[in-house]
């Protein structure tokens, strides 16, 4: 009976190795999704922080003449755009800036290189973050 059991295993040589190869590829893909997905999430959080900081930098371009004359806070859109773009250039980020008289909106786009997913043909994952800011006289209460 021992002889038949050995012969049965020898008859299936090669088939188990193909199964193992497919299983290992599946496990590498799942590990890649976990690792590279976490890196992509961290890149999105970083891009959002950069966009919010750039928007706050742009929101400092207050029209002082209008504020002194009427007490209204409004931005000089060209200066706000320039300050936000200068901040993005200073940290090495790329993005789009939209400035109006009351708001500066910034969207940062970045690409996170993959570690394991590059093995199956996905070299990078895109991440986007956005932020907006408007000028205020001071903080009087917490905003929701």
Coordinates of N, CA and C in Angstrom, one line a residue:
X1 N 0.8 -1.2 0.0 CA 0.0 0.0 0.0 C 0.9 1.3 0.0
X2 N 2.0 1.2 0.6 CA 2.9 2.3 0.6 C 3.4 2.6 -0.8
X3 N 3.6 1.6 -1.6 CA 4.1 1.8 -3.0 C 3.1 2.6 -3.8
X4 N 1.8 2.3 -3.6 CA 0.8 3.0 -4.4 C 0.7 4.5 -4.0
X5 N 0.9 4.8 -2.8 CA 0.9 6.2 -2.3 C 2.0 6.9 -2.9
X6 N 3.2 6.4 -3.0 CA 4.4 7.0 -3.6 C 4.1 7.2 -5.1
X7 N 3.6 6.2 -5.7 CA 3.3 6.3 -7.2 C 2.3 7.4 -7.5
X8 N 1.3 7.5 -6.6 CA 0.3 8.5 -6.8 C 0.9 10.0 -6.8
X9 N 1.8 10.2 -5.8 CA 2.4 11.5 -5.7 C 3.3 11.8 -6.9
X10 N 4.0 10.8 -7.4 CA 4.9 10.9 -8.5 C 4.2 11.2 -9.8
X11 N 3.0 10.7 -9.9 CA 2.2 10.9 -11.1 C 1.7 12.4 -11.2
X12 N 1.7 13.1 -10.1 CA 1.2 14.5 -10.1 C 2.4 15.5 -10.1
X13 N 3.6 15.1 -10.4 CA 4.7 16.0 -10.3 C 4.5 17.1 -11.4
X14 N 4.8 18.4 -11.1 CA 4.7 19.4 -12.0 C 3.4 20.2 -11.9
X15 N 2.3 19.5 -11.6 CA 1.1 20.2 -11.4 C 1.0 21.0 -10.2
X16 N 1.6 20.6 -9.1 CA 1.6 21.3 -7.9 C 2.4 22.6 -8.1
X17 N 3.5 22.6 -8.8 CA 4.4 23.8 -9.0 C 3.6 24.9 -9.7
X18 N 2.8 24.5 -10.7 CA 2.0 25.5 -11.4 C 1.0 26.2 -10.5
X19 N 0.4 25.4 -9.6 CA -0.6 25.9 -8.6 C 0.1 26.8 -7.7
X20 N 1.3 26.5 -7.2 CA 2.1 27.3 -6.3 C 2.5 28.6 -7.0
X21 N 2.9 28.6 -8.2 CA 3.2 29.8 -8.9 C 2.0 30.8 -9.0
X22 N 0.9 30.3 -9.3 CA -0.3 31.1 -9.4 C -0.7 31.6 -8.0
X23 N -0.6 30.8 -7.0 CA -0.9 31.2 -5.6 C 0.1 32.3 -5.2
X24 N 1.3 32.1 -5.4 CA 2.3 33.1 -5.0 C 2.1 34.5 -5.8
X25 N 1.8 34.4 -7.0 CA 1.5 35.7 -7.8 C 0.2 36.4 -7.2
X26 N -0.8 35.6 -6.8 CA -1.9 36.2 -6.1 C -1.6 36.8 -4.8
X27 N -0.7 36.2 -4.0 CA -0.3 36.7 -2.7 C 0.5 38.0 -2.9
X28 N 1.4 38.0 -3.9 CA 2.2 39.2 -4.2 C 1.3 40.3 -4.6
X29 N 0.3 40.1 -5.4 CA -0.7 41.1 -5.8 C -1.5 41.6 -4.6
X30 N -1.9 40.8 -3.7 CA -2.6 41.2 -2.5 C -1.7 42.0 -1.6
X31 N -0.5 41.6 -1.4 CA 0.5 42.3 -0.6 C 0.8 43.7 -1.2
X32 N 0.9 43.7 -2.6 CA 1.1 45.0 -3.3 C 0.0 45.9 -3.1
X33 N -1.3 45.4 -3.1 CA -2.4 46.3 -2.9 C -2.4 46.9 -1.5
X34 N -2.0 46.0 -0.5 CA -1.9 46.5 0.9 C -0.8 47.6 1.1
X35 N 0.4 47.2 0.6 CA 1.5 48.1 0.8 C 1.4 49.4 -0.1
X36 N 1.2 49.2 -1.3 CA 1.1 50.4 -2.2 C -0.2 51.2 -2.0
X37 N -1.2 50.5 -1.6 CA -2.5 51.3 -1.2 C -2.2 52.2 0.0
X38 N -1.5 51.7 0.9 CA -1.1 52.5 2.1 C -0.2 53.7 1.7
X39 N 0.7 53.4 0.8 CA 1.6 54.5 0.4 C 0.8 55.5 -0.4
X40 N -0.2 55.1 -1.2 CA -1.0 56.0 -2.0 C -1.9 56.8 -1.1
X41 N -2.4 56.2 0.0 CA -3.2 57.0 0.9 C -2.4 58.0 1.7
X42 N -1.1 57.7 2.0 CA -0.2 58.6 2.6 C 0.1 59.8 1.7
X43 N 0.2 59.5 0.4 CA 0.5 60.5 -0.6 C -0.7 61.4 -0.7
X44 N -1.9 60.9 -0.6 CA -3.1 61.7 -0.7 C -3.2 62.7 0.5
X45 N -2.9 62.2 1.7 CA -2.9 63.0 2.9 C -1.8 64.1 2.8
X46 N -0.7 63.7 2.3 CA 0.4 64.7 2.1 C 0.0 65.8 1.1
X47 N -0.6 65.4 -0.1 CA -1.1 66.3 -1.1 C -2.1 67.2 -0.5
X48 N -3.0 66.7 0.3 CA -4.1 67.6 0.9 C -3.5 68.6 1.8
X49 N -2.5 68.2 2.6 CA -1.9 69.1 3.5 C -1.1 70.2 2.8
X50 N -0.4 69.8 1.7 CA 0.3 70.8 0.9 C -0.7 71.8 0.2
X51 N -1.9 71.3 -0.3 CA -2.8 72.2 -0.9 C -3.5 73.1 0.1
X52 N -3.7 72.6 1.3 CA -4.3 73.5 2.4 C -3.3 74.6 2.8
X53 N -2.0 74.2 2.9 CA -1.0 75.2 3.3 C -0.8 76.2 2.2
X54 N -0.8 75.8 0.9 CA -0.7 76.8 -0.2 C -1.9 77.7 -0.2
X55 N -3.1 77.2 0.1 CA -4.3 78.1 0.1 C -4.2 79.1 1.2
X56 N -3.7 78.7 2.4 CA -3.5 79.6 3.5 C -2.5 80.7 3.2
X57 N -1.4 80.3 2.5 CA -0.4 81.2 2.1 C -1.0 82.3 1.1
X58 N -1.8 81.8 0.2 CA -2.5 82.7 -0.8 C -3.5 83.6 -0.1
X59 N -4.1 83.2 0.9 CA -5.2 84.0 1.6 C -4.6 85.1 2.4
X60 N -3.3 85.3 2.4 CA -2.6 86.4 3.1 C -2.5 87.6 2.2
X61 N -2.9 87.5 1.0 CA -2.9 88.6 0.0 C -4.1 89.5 0.1
X62 N -4.2 90.2 1.3 CA -5.4 91.0 1.6 C -5.2 92.4 0.9
X63 N -6.3 92.9 0.3 CA -6.4 94.2 -0.3 C -6.4 95.2 0.9
X64 N -5.2 95.7 1.3 CA -5.1 96.6 2.4 C -5.8 97.9 2.2
X65 N -5.8 98.4 1.0 CA -6.5 99.7 0.7 C -8.0 99.6 1.0
X66 N -8.6 98.5 0.5 CA -10.1 98.3 0.7 C -10.3 98.1 2.2
X67 N -9.5 97.4 2.9 CA -9.7 97.1 4.3 C -9.6 98.4 5.1
X68 N -8.6 99.2 4.8 CA -8.5 100.5 5.6 C -9.6 101.5 5.3
X69 N -10.1 101.4 4.0 CA -11.1 102.4 3.7 C -12.5 102.0 4.1
X70 N -12.9 100.7 4.0 CA -14.2 100.2 4.3 C -14.3 99.2 5.4
X71 N -13.2 98.6 5.7 CA -13.2 97.5 6.7 C -13.6 96.1 6.2
X72 N -13.7 96.0 4.8 CA -14.1 94.7 4.2 C -12.8 94.0 3.9
X73 N -12.8 92.7 4.2 CA -11.7 91.8 3.9 C -11.9 91.2 2.5
X74 N -11.0 91.5 1.6 CA -11.1 90.8 0.3 C -9.6 90.7 -0.2
X75 N -9.5 89.7 -1.1 CA -8.1 89.4 -1.6 C -7.8 90.1 -2.9
X76 N -6.6 90.2 -3.1 CA -6.1 90.7 -4.4 C -5.8 89.4 -5.2
X77 N -6.7 88.9 -6.1 CA -6.5 87.6 -6.7 C -5.2 87.3 -7.3
X78 N -4.6 88.3 -8.0 CA -3.3 88.1 -8.7 C -2.2 87.8 -7.6
X79 N -2.2 88.6 -6.5 CA -1.2 88.3 -5.5 C -1.5 87.0 -4.8
X80 N -2.7 86.7 -4.5 CA -3.1 85.4 -3.8 C -2.6 84.3 -4.7
X81 N -2.8 84.3 -6.0 CA -2.4 83.3 -6.9 C -0.9 83.1 -6.9
X82 N -0.2 84.3 -6.9 CA 1.3 84.2 -6.9 C 1.8 83.7 -5.6
X83 N 1.2 84.1 -4.4 CA 1.7 83.5 -3.1 C 1.5 82.0 -3.0
X84 N 0.3 81.6 -3.5 CA 0.1 80.1 -3.4 C 1.0 79.3 -4.4
X85 N 1.2 79.9 -5.6 CA 2.1 79.2 -6.5 C 3.6 79.2 -6.0
X86 N 4.0 80.3 -5.4 CA 5.3 80.4 -4.8 C 5.5 79.4 -3.7
X87 N 4.5 79.2 -2.8 CA 4.5 78.2 -1.8 C 4.7 76.8 -2.4
X88 N 3.9 76.5 -3.4 CA 3.9 75.2 -4.0 C 5.3 74.9 -4.6
X89 N 5.9 75.9 -5.3 CA 7.2 75.8 -5.9 C 8.3 75.6 -4.8
X90 N 8.1 76.3 -3.7 CA 9.0 76.1 -2.6 C 9.1 74.7 -2.0
X91 N 8.0 74.0 -2.0 CA 8.0 72.7 -1.4 C 8.1 71.6 -2.5
X92 N 8.2 72.0 -3.8 CA 8.4 71.1 -4.9 C 7.1 70.4 -5.3
X93 N 6.0 71.0 -5.1 CA 4.7 70.4 -5.5 C 4.2 71.0 -6.7
X94 N 3.3 70.3 -7.4 CA 2.7 70.9 -8.6 C 1.2 70.9 -8.4
X95 N 0.5 71.9 -8.8 CA -0.9 72.0 -8.6 C -1.6 73.2 -9.4
X96 N -2.9 73.3 -9.2 CA -3.6 74.3 -9.8 C -4.1 75.3 -8.7
X97 N -4.1 76.6 -9.0 CA -4.5 77.6 -8.1 C -5.6 78.4 -8.7
X98 N -6.7 78.6 -8.0 CA -7.8 79.5 -8.4 C -8.0 80.5 -7.3
X99 N -7.9 81.8 -7.6 CA -8.0 82.8 -6.6 C -9.1 83.8 -7.0
X100 N -10.0 84.1 -6.1 CA -11.1 85.1 -6.3 C -10.9 86.1 -5.2
X101 N -11.9 87.1 -5.2 CA -11.8 88.1 -4.2 C -12.0 87.6 -2.8
X102 N -12.6 86.4 -2.6 CA -12.8 86.0 -1.2 C -12.3 84.6 -0.9
X103 N -11.7 83.8 -1.9 CA -11.3 82.5 -1.6 C -10.1 82.1 -2.5
X104 N -9.2 81.3 -1.9 CA -8.1 80.7 -2.7 C -8.3 79.2 -2.6
X105 N -8.4 78.6 -3.8 CA -8.5 77.1 -3.9 C -7.3 76.6 -4.6
X106 N -6.8 75.5 -4.0 CA -5.6 74.8 -4.5 C -5.8 73.4 -4.7
X107 N -5.4 72.8 -5.8 CA -5.5 71.3 -6.0 C -4.1 70.9 -6.3
X108 N -3.5 69.9 -5.5 CA -2.2 69.4 -5.7 C -2.3 68.0 -6.3
X109 N -1.5 67.7 -7.3 CA -1.5 66.4 -8.0 C -0.1 65.8 -7.8
X110 N 0.0 64.6 -7.4 CA 1.2 63.9 -7.2 C 1.1 62.4 -7.7
X111 N 2.2 61.8 -7.9 CA 2.2 60.4 -8.3 C 3.1 59.6 -7.3
X112 N 2.6 58.6 -6.7 CA 3.4 57.7 -5.8 C 3.9 56.5 -6.5
X113 N 5.2 56.3 -6.5 CA 5.8 55.1 -7.2 C 5.4 53.9 -6.4
X114 N 5.1 52.8 -7.0 CA 4.7 51.6 -6.4 C 5.9 50.7 -6.1
X115 N 5.8 49.9 -5.0 CA 6.8 49.1 -4.6 C 6.6 47.6 -5.2
X116 N 5.5 47.1 -4.9 CA 5.2 45.7 -5.3 C 4.4 45.6 -6.6
X117 N 3.4 46.6 -6.7 CA 2.6 46.6 -7.9 C 3.3 46.8 -9.2
X118 N 4.5 47.4 -9.1 CA 5.4 47.6 -10.3 C 5.8 46.3 -10.9
X119 N 5.8 45.2 -10.1 CA 6.1 43.9 -10.6 C 5.0 43.4 -11.6
X120 N 3.8 43.9 -11.4 CA 2.8 43.4 -12.3 C 2.3 44.5 -13.3
X121 N 3.2 45.5 -13.5 CA 3.0 46.5 -14.5 C 2.3 47.8 -14.1
X122 N 2.2 48.1 -12.8 CA 1.6 49.3 -12.4 C 2.7 50.1 -11.7
X123 N 3.3 51.1 -12.5 CA 4.5 51.8 -12.0 C 4.2 52.9 -10.9
X124 N 3.0 53.5 -11.0 CA 2.7 54.5 -10.0 C 1.2 54.7 -9.9
X125 N 0.8 55.3 -8.7 CA -0.6 55.6 -8.4 C -0.7 57.1 -8.2
X126 N -1.7 57.7 -8.9 CA -1.9 59.1 -8.8 C -2.6 59.5 -7.5
X127 N -2.3 60.6 -6.9 CA -3.0 61.1 -5.7 C -3.3 62.6 -5.9
X128 N -4.4 63.0 -5.4 CA -4.9 64.4 -5.5 C -5.3 64.9 -4.2
X129 N -5.0 66.1 -3.9 CA -5.5 66.8 -2.6 C -5.9 68.2 -2.9
X130 N -6.9 68.6 -2.2 CA -7.3 70.0 -2.4 C -7.6 70.7 -1.1
X131 N -7.5 72.0 -1.2 CA -7.7 72.9 0.0 C -8.2 74.2 -0.4
X132 N -8.9 74.9 0.5 CA -9.3 76.3 0.2 C -9.2 77.1 1.5
X133 N -9.0 78.4 1.3 CA -8.9 79.3 2.4 C -9.5 80.7 2.0
X134 N -10.0 81.4 3.0 CA -10.5 82.7 2.8 C -10.0 83.6 4.0
X135 N -9.8 84.9 3.8 CA -9.3 85.7 4.8 C -10.3 86.0 5.9
X136 N -9.8 86.1 7.1 CA -10.6 86.3 8.3 C -9.9 87.4 9.2
X137 N -10.7 88.1 10.0 CA -10.1 89.1 10.9 C -9.4 88.4 12.1
X138 N -10.1 87.3 12.6 CA -9.6 86.6 13.7 C -10.4 85.4 14.0
X139 N -10.0 84.5 14.8 CA -10.7 83.3 15.1 C -11.7 83.7 16.3
X140 N -13.0 83.6 16.1 CA -13.9 83.9 17.1 C -14.6 82.6 17.6
X141 N -14.7 81.6 16.8 CA -15.3 80.3 17.2 C -14.7 79.2 16.2
X142 N -15.0 78.0 16.7 CA -14.5 76.8 15.9 C -15.5 76.7 14.7
X143 N -14.9 76.4 13.5 CA -15.7 76.2 12.3 C -15.9 74.7 12.3
X144 N -17.1 74.3 11.8 CA -17.4 72.8 11.7 C -16.6 72.2 10.6

